[in-house]
Structures are given as C-alpha cells and as structure tokens.
C-alpha cells in the first residue's frame, strides 16, 4: 500500500494546486460579477455546479487520506458533502473556494506516509447516499474509488471553466509535469 500512498498524496496536491490556479485564472479573466456567477455554472442541468465540484474535489482528498489512515471520518466532511449536494442554499465566492483548497493542501502537506495503516480486516467500506455500501481492499479503494472520484470532480471543474471561455489548456492541467522537462528539450 505504501507505493500507492506515495502516488496518491502528490496526485491530490498537484491537482488541487492546479484547480487553485484555474480559479485564479478565471478571476483574472472575468469581471467580478461574471466570475462569481461562474461558481453556479453547470455542464448540464443534472450536474452539480463549479462550487460543488471544488467542494467535492477537496472532500475526496480528505476522505481518501482519512479512510486509508483507518480514522473515522470527521464531521466536517459530512458538512462539506452536504454543502456540495445543497449548493443552491449556500452563497459561495472564489475566496472561499481558494480557502477550502488551501486548507486541504495544508492538511496534505502534514500527512506522513507512515501514518497509513491497513485495516485489520483488510477492507475499506464506503457507504454512499441511497444505501449503497462498497467493500474494497486498500489497493482497490485507491485504484477504483479514491483516484477516479477525485479526478471526476477535478475534471468537471476544468470542463466547466473551459466551457465558460477560461483560457485553459494542457499546460494548465499538468503544470506540475514541467518540473520533469529535460533541460534544452524545448526549441
């Protein structure tokens, strides 16, 4: 499991930082009222808005870490999920979205990979609204739940921003990959 944890932590950190950068770009691109309206934008009527995608991106990162450390999920995660599901009841702002992302990034920076423990029965159990319950090994949870759920919300946020004329491209999406660029490889 340690190899997967060493993949999961930087994945969360890099992509949440990317999300923060995309939101900054949106704020700089749009007029203030248009930018704030963007937080309620949806890809389709039956999908949650940008503000919820940010909340759920943060929620997924927290949840993955808590579950894999064998820790009971703290109450604030239920509150964050509730806010995301009931997005029309909450006033949101770019500063609040950035603060949420900053809190998760701070939390992730303090996580020690050694703090992860395999559950005694080897099973990670997930209960979702509607009464569905999933049982997975830690490896299955990371591969089949934690990473896909996280990327679903990150990608949806990216798509909402792109669909509203925010000038984002592949370089914005994988900005972290430029640290691996071979010196002199760009002509």
Coordinates of N, CA and C in Angstrom, one line a residue, residues 6-178:
X6 N 2.2 6.9 -1.8 CA 3.2 7.8 -2.3 C 2.8 8.3 -3.7
X7 N 1.9 7.7 -4.3 CA 1.3 8.2 -5.6 C 0.1 9.1 -5.3
X8 N -0.7 8.7 -4.3 CA -2.0 9.4 -4.0 C -1.7 10.8 -3.5
X9 N -0.8 10.9 -2.5 CA -0.6 12.2 -1.9 C -0.2 13.3 -2.9
X10 N 0.9 13.0 -3.7 CA 1.2 14.1 -4.7 C 0.2 14.3 -5.7
X11 N -0.6 13.3 -6.1 CA -1.7 13.5 -7.0 C -2.7 14.5 -6.5
X12 N -3.1 14.3 -5.3 CA -4.0 15.2 -4.6 C -3.4 16.6 -4.6
X13 N -2.2 16.7 -4.2 CA -1.5 18.0 -4.0 C -1.4 18.7 -5.4
X14 N -0.9 18.0 -6.3 CA -0.6 18.7 -7.7 C -1.9 19.1 -8.3
X15 N -3.0 18.3 -8.3 CA -4.2 18.6 -8.9 C -5.0 19.7 -8.2
X16 N -5.0 19.7 -6.9 CA -5.6 20.7 -6.1 C -4.9 22.1 -6.4
X17 N -3.6 22.1 -6.5 CA -2.9 23.3 -6.8 C -3.3 23.8 -8.2
X18 N -3.4 22.8 -9.1 CA -3.9 23.2 -10.5 C -5.2 23.8 -10.4
X19 N -6.2 23.2 -9.7 CA -7.5 23.7 -9.5 C -7.5 25.2 -9.0
X20 N -6.6 25.4 -8.0 CA -6.5 26.7 -7.5 C -6.0 27.7 -8.6
X21 N -5.1 27.3 -9.4 CA -4.6 28.1 -10.4 C -5.6 28.4 -11.5
X22 N -6.5 27.4 -11.8 CA -7.5 27.6 -12.8 C -8.5 28.6 -12.3
X23 N -8.8 28.6 -11.0 CA -9.8 29.5 -10.4 C -9.2 30.9 -10.4
X24 N -7.9 31.0 -10.1 CA -7.2 32.4 -10.2 C -7.3 32.9 -11.6
X25 N -7.1 32.1 -12.6 CA -7.2 32.5 -14.0 C -8.6 33.0 -14.3
X26 N -9.6 32.3 -13.9 CA -11.0 32.7 -14.1 C -11.2 34.0 -13.5
X27 N -10.8 34.2 -12.3 CA -11.0 35.5 -11.6 C -10.3 36.7 -12.4
X28 N -9.1 36.4 -12.9 CA -8.4 37.4 -13.6 C -9.0 37.7 -15.0
X29 N -9.7 36.7 -15.6 CA -10.3 36.8 -16.9 C -11.6 37.5 -16.9
X30 N -12.4 37.2 -15.9 CA -13.8 37.7 -15.9 C -14.0 38.9 -15.0
X31 N -15.0 39.7 -15.3 CA -15.5 40.7 -14.4 C -15.9 40.1 -13.1
X32 N -15.9 40.8 -12.0 CA -16.2 40.3 -10.7 C -17.6 39.6 -10.7
X33 N -18.6 40.2 -11.1 CA -19.9 39.6 -11.1 C -20.0 38.4 -12.0
X34 N -19.4 38.4 -13.1 CA -19.4 37.3 -14.0 C -18.6 36.1 -13.4
X35 N -17.5 36.4 -12.8 CA -16.7 35.4 -12.1 C -17.5 34.7 -11.0
X36 N -18.2 35.5 -10.2 CA -19.0 34.9 -9.1 C -20.1 34.1 -9.6
X37 N -20.7 34.5 -10.7 CA -21.8 33.7 -11.4 C -21.3 32.4 -11.9
X38 N -20.0 32.4 -12.3 CA -19.4 31.2 -12.8 C -19.4 30.0 -11.7
X39 N -19.4 30.4 -10.5 CA -19.4 29.4 -9.4 C -20.7 28.6 -9.4
X40 N -21.8 29.1 -10.0 CA -23.0 28.3 -10.1 C -23.2 27.7 -11.5
X41 N -22.2 27.8 -12.4 CA -22.3 27.2 -13.7 C -22.2 25.7 -13.6
X42 N -23.0 25.0 -14.5 CA -23.0 23.6 -14.6 C -22.7 23.2 -16.0
X43 N -22.2 21.9 -16.2 CA -22.0 21.4 -17.5 C -23.4 21.1 -18.2
X44 N -24.2 20.4 -17.3 CA -25.6 20.1 -17.7 C -26.5 20.3 -16.5
X45 N -27.8 20.5 -16.8 CA -28.7 20.8 -15.6 C -28.7 19.8 -14.5
X46 N -28.4 18.5 -14.9 CA -28.4 17.5 -13.8 C -27.1 17.3 -13.1
X47 N -26.1 18.1 -13.4 CA -24.8 18.0 -12.7 C -24.7 19.2 -11.8
X48 N -23.8 19.0 -10.8 CA -23.6 20.0 -9.8 C -22.7 21.1 -10.3
X49 N -22.9 22.3 -9.8 CA -22.1 23.5 -10.3 C -20.6 23.5 -9.9
X50 N -19.9 24.4 -10.4 CA -18.5 24.6 -10.2 C -18.2 24.6 -8.7
X51 N -19.0 25.4 -7.9 CA -18.7 25.5 -6.5 C -18.8 24.1 -5.8
X52 N -19.7 23.3 -6.2 CA -19.8 21.9 -5.7 C -18.6 21.0 -6.1
X53 N -18.2 21.2 -7.4 CA -17.1 20.4 -7.9 C -15.8 20.7 -7.1
X54 N -15.6 22.0 -6.7 CA -14.5 22.4 -5.8 C -14.7 21.7 -4.5
X55 N -15.8 21.8 -3.9 CA -16.1 21.2 -2.6 C -15.8 19.7 -2.6
X56 N -16.3 19.0 -3.6 CA -16.1 17.6 -3.7 C -14.7 17.2 -4.1
X57 N -14.0 18.0 -4.8 CA -12.6 17.7 -5.0 C -11.8 17.7 -3.7
X58 N -12.1 18.7 -2.9 CA -11.5 18.8 -1.5 C -11.9 17.6 -0.7
X59 N -13.2 17.4 -0.7 CA -13.8 16.3 0.1 C -13.1 14.9 -0.2
X60 N -12.9 14.7 -1.5 CA -12.4 13.4 -1.9 C -10.9 13.3 -1.4
X61 N -10.2 14.3 -1.5 CA -8.8 14.3 -1.0 C -8.7 14.0 0.5
X62 N -9.5 14.7 1.3 CA -9.6 14.5 2.7 C -10.0 13.0 3.0
X63 N -11.1 12.6 2.3 CA -11.7 11.3 2.6 C -10.7 10.2 2.3
X64 N -10.0 10.3 1.2 CA -9.0 9.3 0.9 C -8.0 9.1 1.9
X65 N -7.5 10.2 2.4 CA -6.5 10.2 3.5 C -7.0 9.6 4.8
X66 N -8.2 10.1 5.2 CA -8.7 9.6 6.5 C -9.0 8.1 6.4
X67 N -9.6 7.7 5.3 CA -10.0 6.3 5.2 C -8.8 5.4 5.2
X68 N -7.7 5.8 4.5 CA -6.5 5.0 4.4 C -5.6 5.1 5.7
X69 N -6.0 6.0 6.6 CA -5.3 6.0 7.9 C -6.1 5.3 8.9
X70 N -7.2 4.7 8.5 CA -8.1 4.0 9.4 C -8.7 4.9 10.5
X71 N -9.0 6.1 10.1 CA -9.5 7.1 11.0 C -11.0 7.3 10.7
X72 N -11.8 7.5 11.7 CA -13.2 7.8 11.5 C -13.3 9.2 10.8
X73 N -14.2 9.2 9.8 CA -14.3 10.5 9.0 C -14.8 11.6 10.0
X74 N -14.1 12.7 10.0 CA -14.6 13.8 10.9 C -15.9 14.4 10.4
X75 N -16.6 15.0 11.3 CA -17.9 15.6 11.0 C -17.9 16.7 9.9
X76 N -16.8 17.4 9.8 CA -16.7 18.5 8.9 C -16.8 18.0 7.4
X77 N -16.5 16.7 7.2 CA -16.6 16.1 5.9 C -18.0 15.9 5.5
X78 N -18.8 15.5 6.5 CA -20.3 15.4 6.2 C -20.9 16.7 5.9
X79 N -20.4 17.8 6.6 CA -20.9 19.1 6.3 C -20.5 19.6 5.0
X80 N -19.3 19.3 4.6 CA -18.8 19.7 3.2 C -19.6 19.0 2.2
X81 N -19.9 17.7 2.4 CA -20.7 16.9 1.4 C -22.1 17.5 1.3
X82 N -22.7 17.9 2.5 CA -24.0 18.4 2.5 C -24.0 19.8 1.7
X83 N -23.0 20.6 2.0 CA -22.9 21.9 1.2 C -22.9 21.6 -0.3
X84 N -22.1 20.6 -0.7 CA -21.9 20.3 -2.1 C -23.2 19.9 -2.7
X85 N -24.0 19.0 -2.0 CA -25.2 18.5 -2.5 C -26.3 19.6 -2.5
X86 N -26.3 20.5 -1.6 CA -27.3 21.5 -1.5 C -26.7 22.9 -1.9
X87 N -26.0 22.9 -3.0 CA -25.3 24.1 -3.4 C -26.1 25.3 -3.5
X88 N -27.4 25.2 -3.9 CA -28.2 26.4 -4.1 C -28.6 27.1 -2.8
X89 N -28.3 26.4 -1.6 CA -28.6 27.0 -0.3 C -27.4 27.8 0.2
X90 N -26.3 27.7 -0.5 CA -25.1 28.4 0.1 C -24.6 29.4 -0.8
X91 N -24.2 30.5 -0.3 CA -23.5 31.6 -1.0 C -22.0 31.2 -1.1
X92 N -21.5 31.4 -2.3 CA -20.1 31.0 -2.4 C -19.3 32.1 -3.1
X93 N -18.0 32.0 -3.0 CA -17.1 33.0 -3.6 C -15.8 32.3 -3.9
X94 N -15.1 33.0 -4.8 CA -13.8 32.5 -5.2 C -12.8 32.5 -4.0
X95 N -12.9 33.4 -3.1 CA -12.0 33.4 -1.9 C -12.3 32.3 -1.0
X96 N -13.6 31.9 -0.9 CA -14.0 30.8 0.0 C -13.5 29.5 -0.7
X97 N -13.6 29.4 -2.0 CA -13.1 28.2 -2.7 C -11.6 28.1 -2.6
X98 N -10.9 29.2 -2.7 CA -9.5 29.1 -2.5 C -9.1 28.8 -1.1
X99 N -9.8 29.3 -0.1 CA -9.6 28.9 1.3 C -9.7 27.4 1.5
X100 N -10.8 26.9 0.9 CA -11.0 25.4 1.1 C -9.8 24.6 0.5
X101 N -9.4 25.0 -0.7 CA -8.3 24.3 -1.3 C -7.0 24.5 -0.5
X102 N -6.8 25.7 0.0 CA -5.6 25.9 0.8 C -5.6 25.1 2.1
X103 N -6.8 24.9 2.7 CA -6.9 24.1 3.9 C -6.5 22.6 3.6
X104 N -7.0 22.1 2.5 CA -6.7 20.7 2.1 C -5.2 20.6 1.8
X105 N -4.7 21.5 1.1 CA -3.3 21.5 0.8 C -2.4 21.5 2.0
X106 N -2.8 22.3 3.0 CA -2.1 22.4 4.2 C -2.2 21.1 5.0
X107 N -3.3 20.5 5.0 CA -3.6 19.2 5.7 C -2.7 18.2 5.0
X108 N -2.7 18.1 3.7 CA -1.9 17.1 2.9 C -0.4 17.3 3.1
X109 N 0.0 18.5 3.3 CA 1.5 18.7 3.5 C 2.0 18.2 4.8
X110 N 1.1 18.0 5.7 CA 1.4 17.5 7.1 C 1.3 15.9 7.2
X111 N 0.7 15.3 6.2 CA 0.5 13.9 6.3 C 1.8 13.1 6.1
X112 N 2.0 12.2 7.0 CA 3.2 11.3 6.9 C 2.8 10.0 6.3
X113 N 3.5 9.6 5.2 CA 3.1 8.3 4.6 C 3.1 7.1 5.6
X114 N 3.9 7.2 6.7 CA 4.0 6.1 7.7 C 2.7 6.1 8.5
X115 N 1.9 7.1 8.4 CA 0.6 7.1 9.3 C -0.5 6.3 8.7
X116 N -0.3 5.7 7.5 CA -1.3 4.9 6.9 C -1.2 3.5 7.4
X117 N -2.4 2.9 7.7 CA -2.5 1.6 8.2 C -3.5 0.7 7.4
X118 N -3.1 -0.5 7.2 CA -4.0 -1.4 6.5 C -5.1 -1.8 7.6
X119 N -6.4 -1.7 7.2 CA -7.4 -2.1 8.1 C -7.2 -3.5 8.6
X120 N -7.6 -3.8 9.9 CA -7.3 -5.1 10.4 C -8.0 -6.2 9.6
X121 N -9.1 -5.9 9.0 CA -9.8 -6.9 8.2 C -9.4 -6.7 6.7
X122 N -8.6 -5.7 6.4 CA -8.1 -5.5 5.0 C -9.2 -4.9 4.1
X123 N -10.3 -4.4 4.7 CA -11.4 -3.9 3.9 C -11.6 -2.4 4.2
X124 N -11.8 -1.6 3.1 CA -12.3 -0.2 3.2 C -13.7 -0.3 2.8
X125 N -14.6 0.2 3.7 CA -16.0 0.2 3.5 C -16.5 1.6 3.2
X126 N -17.3 1.8 2.2 CA -17.8 3.1 1.8 C -19.3 3.0 1.7
X127 N -20.0 3.8 2.5 CA -21.5 3.9 2.4 C -21.8 5.3 1.7
X128 N -22.6 5.2 0.7 CA -23.0 6.4 -0.1 C -24.5 6.6 0.0
X129 N -24.9 7.9 -0.2 CA -26.4 8.1 -0.2 C -27.1 7.1 -1.1
X130 N -28.3 6.8 -0.6 CA -29.1 5.8 -1.4 C -28.9 4.4 -0.8
X131 N -28.1 4.2 0.2 CA -28.0 2.9 0.8 C -27.0 2.0 0.2
X132 N -26.2 2.4 -0.8 CA -25.2 1.5 -1.4 C -24.0 1.4 -0.4
X133 N -23.5 0.2 -0.3 CA -22.3 0.0 0.5 C -21.3 -0.7 -0.3
X134 N -20.0 -0.2 -0.4 CA -19.0 -0.9 -1.1 C -17.9 -1.4 -0.2
X135 N -17.4 -2.6 -0.4 CA -16.3 -3.1 0.4 C -15.1 -3.4 -0.6
X136 N -14.0 -2.8 -0.3 CA -12.8 -2.9 -1.2 C -11.5 -3.1 -0.3
X137 N -10.5 -3.7 -0.9 CA -9.2 -3.7 -0.3 C -8.7 -2.3 -0.4
X138 N -7.6 -2.0 0.3 CA -7.0 -0.7 0.2 C -6.5 -0.4 -1.2
X139 N -5.9 -1.4 -1.9 CA -5.4 -1.2 -3.2 C -6.6 -0.9 -4.2
X140 N -7.7 -1.7 -4.0 CA -8.9 -1.5 -4.8 C -9.5 -0.1 -4.6
X141 N -9.5 0.3 -3.3 CA -10.1 1.6 -2.9 C -9.3 2.7 -3.6
X142 N -8.0 2.7 -3.5 CA -7.1 3.7 -4.1 C -7.4 3.7 -5.6
X143 N -7.2 2.6 -6.3 CA -7.3 2.5 -7.7 C -8.7 2.7 -8.3
X144 N -9.7 2.1 -7.6 CA -11.1 2.1 -8.2 C -12.0 3.1 -7.6
X145 N -11.6 3.8 -6.5 CA -12.5 4.7 -5.9 C -11.9 6.1 -5.7
X146 N -10.8 6.1 -4.9 CA -10.2 7.4 -4.5 C -9.7 8.2 -5.6
X147 N -9.0 7.6 -6.5 CA -8.4 8.4 -7.6 C -9.5 8.7 -8.6
X148 N -10.4 7.8 -9.1 CA -11.4 8.2 -10.0 C -12.4 9.2 -9.5
X149 N -12.8 9.1 -8.2 CA -13.8 10.0 -7.7 C -13.1 11.4 -7.7
X150 N -11.9 11.5 -7.2 CA -11.2 12.8 -7.2 C -11.1 13.4 -8.6
X151 N -10.6 12.6 -9.5 CA -10.5 13.2 -10.9 C -11.8 13.5 -11.5
X152 N -12.9 12.8 -11.2 CA -14.2 13.2 -11.7 C -14.5 14.6 -11.4
X153 N -14.3 15.0 -10.2 CA -14.7 16.4 -9.8 C -13.7 17.4 -10.3
X154 N -12.4 17.1 -10.3 CA -11.4 17.9 -10.8 C -11.6 18.2 -12.3
X155 N -11.9 17.1 -13.1 CA -12.1 17.2 -14.5 C -13.4 18.0 -14.8
X156 N -14.4 17.8 -14.0 CA -15.7 18.5 -14.2 C -15.5 20.0 -14.0
X157 N -14.7 20.4 -12.9 CA -14.4 21.8 -12.7 C -13.6 22.4 -13.9
X158 N -12.7 21.6 -14.4 CA -11.9 22.1 -15.5 C -12.8 22.3 -16.7
X159 N -13.7 21.3 -17.0 CA -14.6 21.4 -18.1 C -15.6 22.6 -18.0
X160 N -16.1 22.8 -16.8 CA -17.0 24.0 -16.6 C -16.2 25.3 -16.9
X161 N -15.0 25.4 -16.4 CA -14.2 26.6 -16.7 C -13.9 26.8 -18.2
X162 N -13.5 25.7 -18.8 CA -13.3 25.8 -20.3 C -14.6 26.1 -21.0
X163 N -15.7 25.6 -20.6 CA -16.9 25.8 -21.3 C -17.4 27.3 -21.2
X164 N -16.8 28.0 -20.2 CA -17.1 29.4 -20.0 C -16.0 30.3 -20.4
X165 N -15.3 29.9 -21.4 CA -14.2 30.7 -22.1 C -13.0 31.0 -21.3
X166 N -12.7 30.2 -20.2 CA -11.5 30.5 -19.5 C -10.4 29.8 -20.3
X167 N -9.4 30.5 -20.6 CA -8.3 30.1 -21.5 C -7.4 29.1 -20.7
X168 N -7.8 27.8 -20.7 CA -7.0 26.8 -20.0 C -6.7 25.8 -21.1
X169 N -5.5 25.2 -20.9 CA -5.1 24.1 -21.8 C -4.3 23.1 -21.1
X170 N -3.7 22.2 -21.9 CA -3.0 21.0 -21.3 C -1.9 21.5 -20.3
X171 N -1.2 22.6 -20.7 CA -0.1 23.1 -19.8 C -0.7 23.6 -18.4
X172 N -1.9 24.0 -18.4 CA -2.5 24.4 -17.1 C -2.9 23.2 -16.3
X173 N -3.3 22.1 -17.1 CA -3.8 20.9 -16.4 C -2.7 20.1 -15.8
X174 N -1.6 20.1 -16.5 CA -0.4 19.3 -15.9 C 0.8 20.2 -15.7
X175 N 0.6 21.3 -15.2 CA 1.7 22.3 -14.9 C 2.8 21.6 -14.1
X176 N 2.4 20.8 -13.2 CA 3.4 20.1 -12.3 C 4.4 19.3 -13.2
X177 N 4.0 18.8 -14.3 CA 4.8 17.9 -15.2 C 6.0 18.7 -15.7
X178 N 5.9 20.0 -15.8 CA 7.0 20.8 -16.3 C 8.3 20.7 -15.5

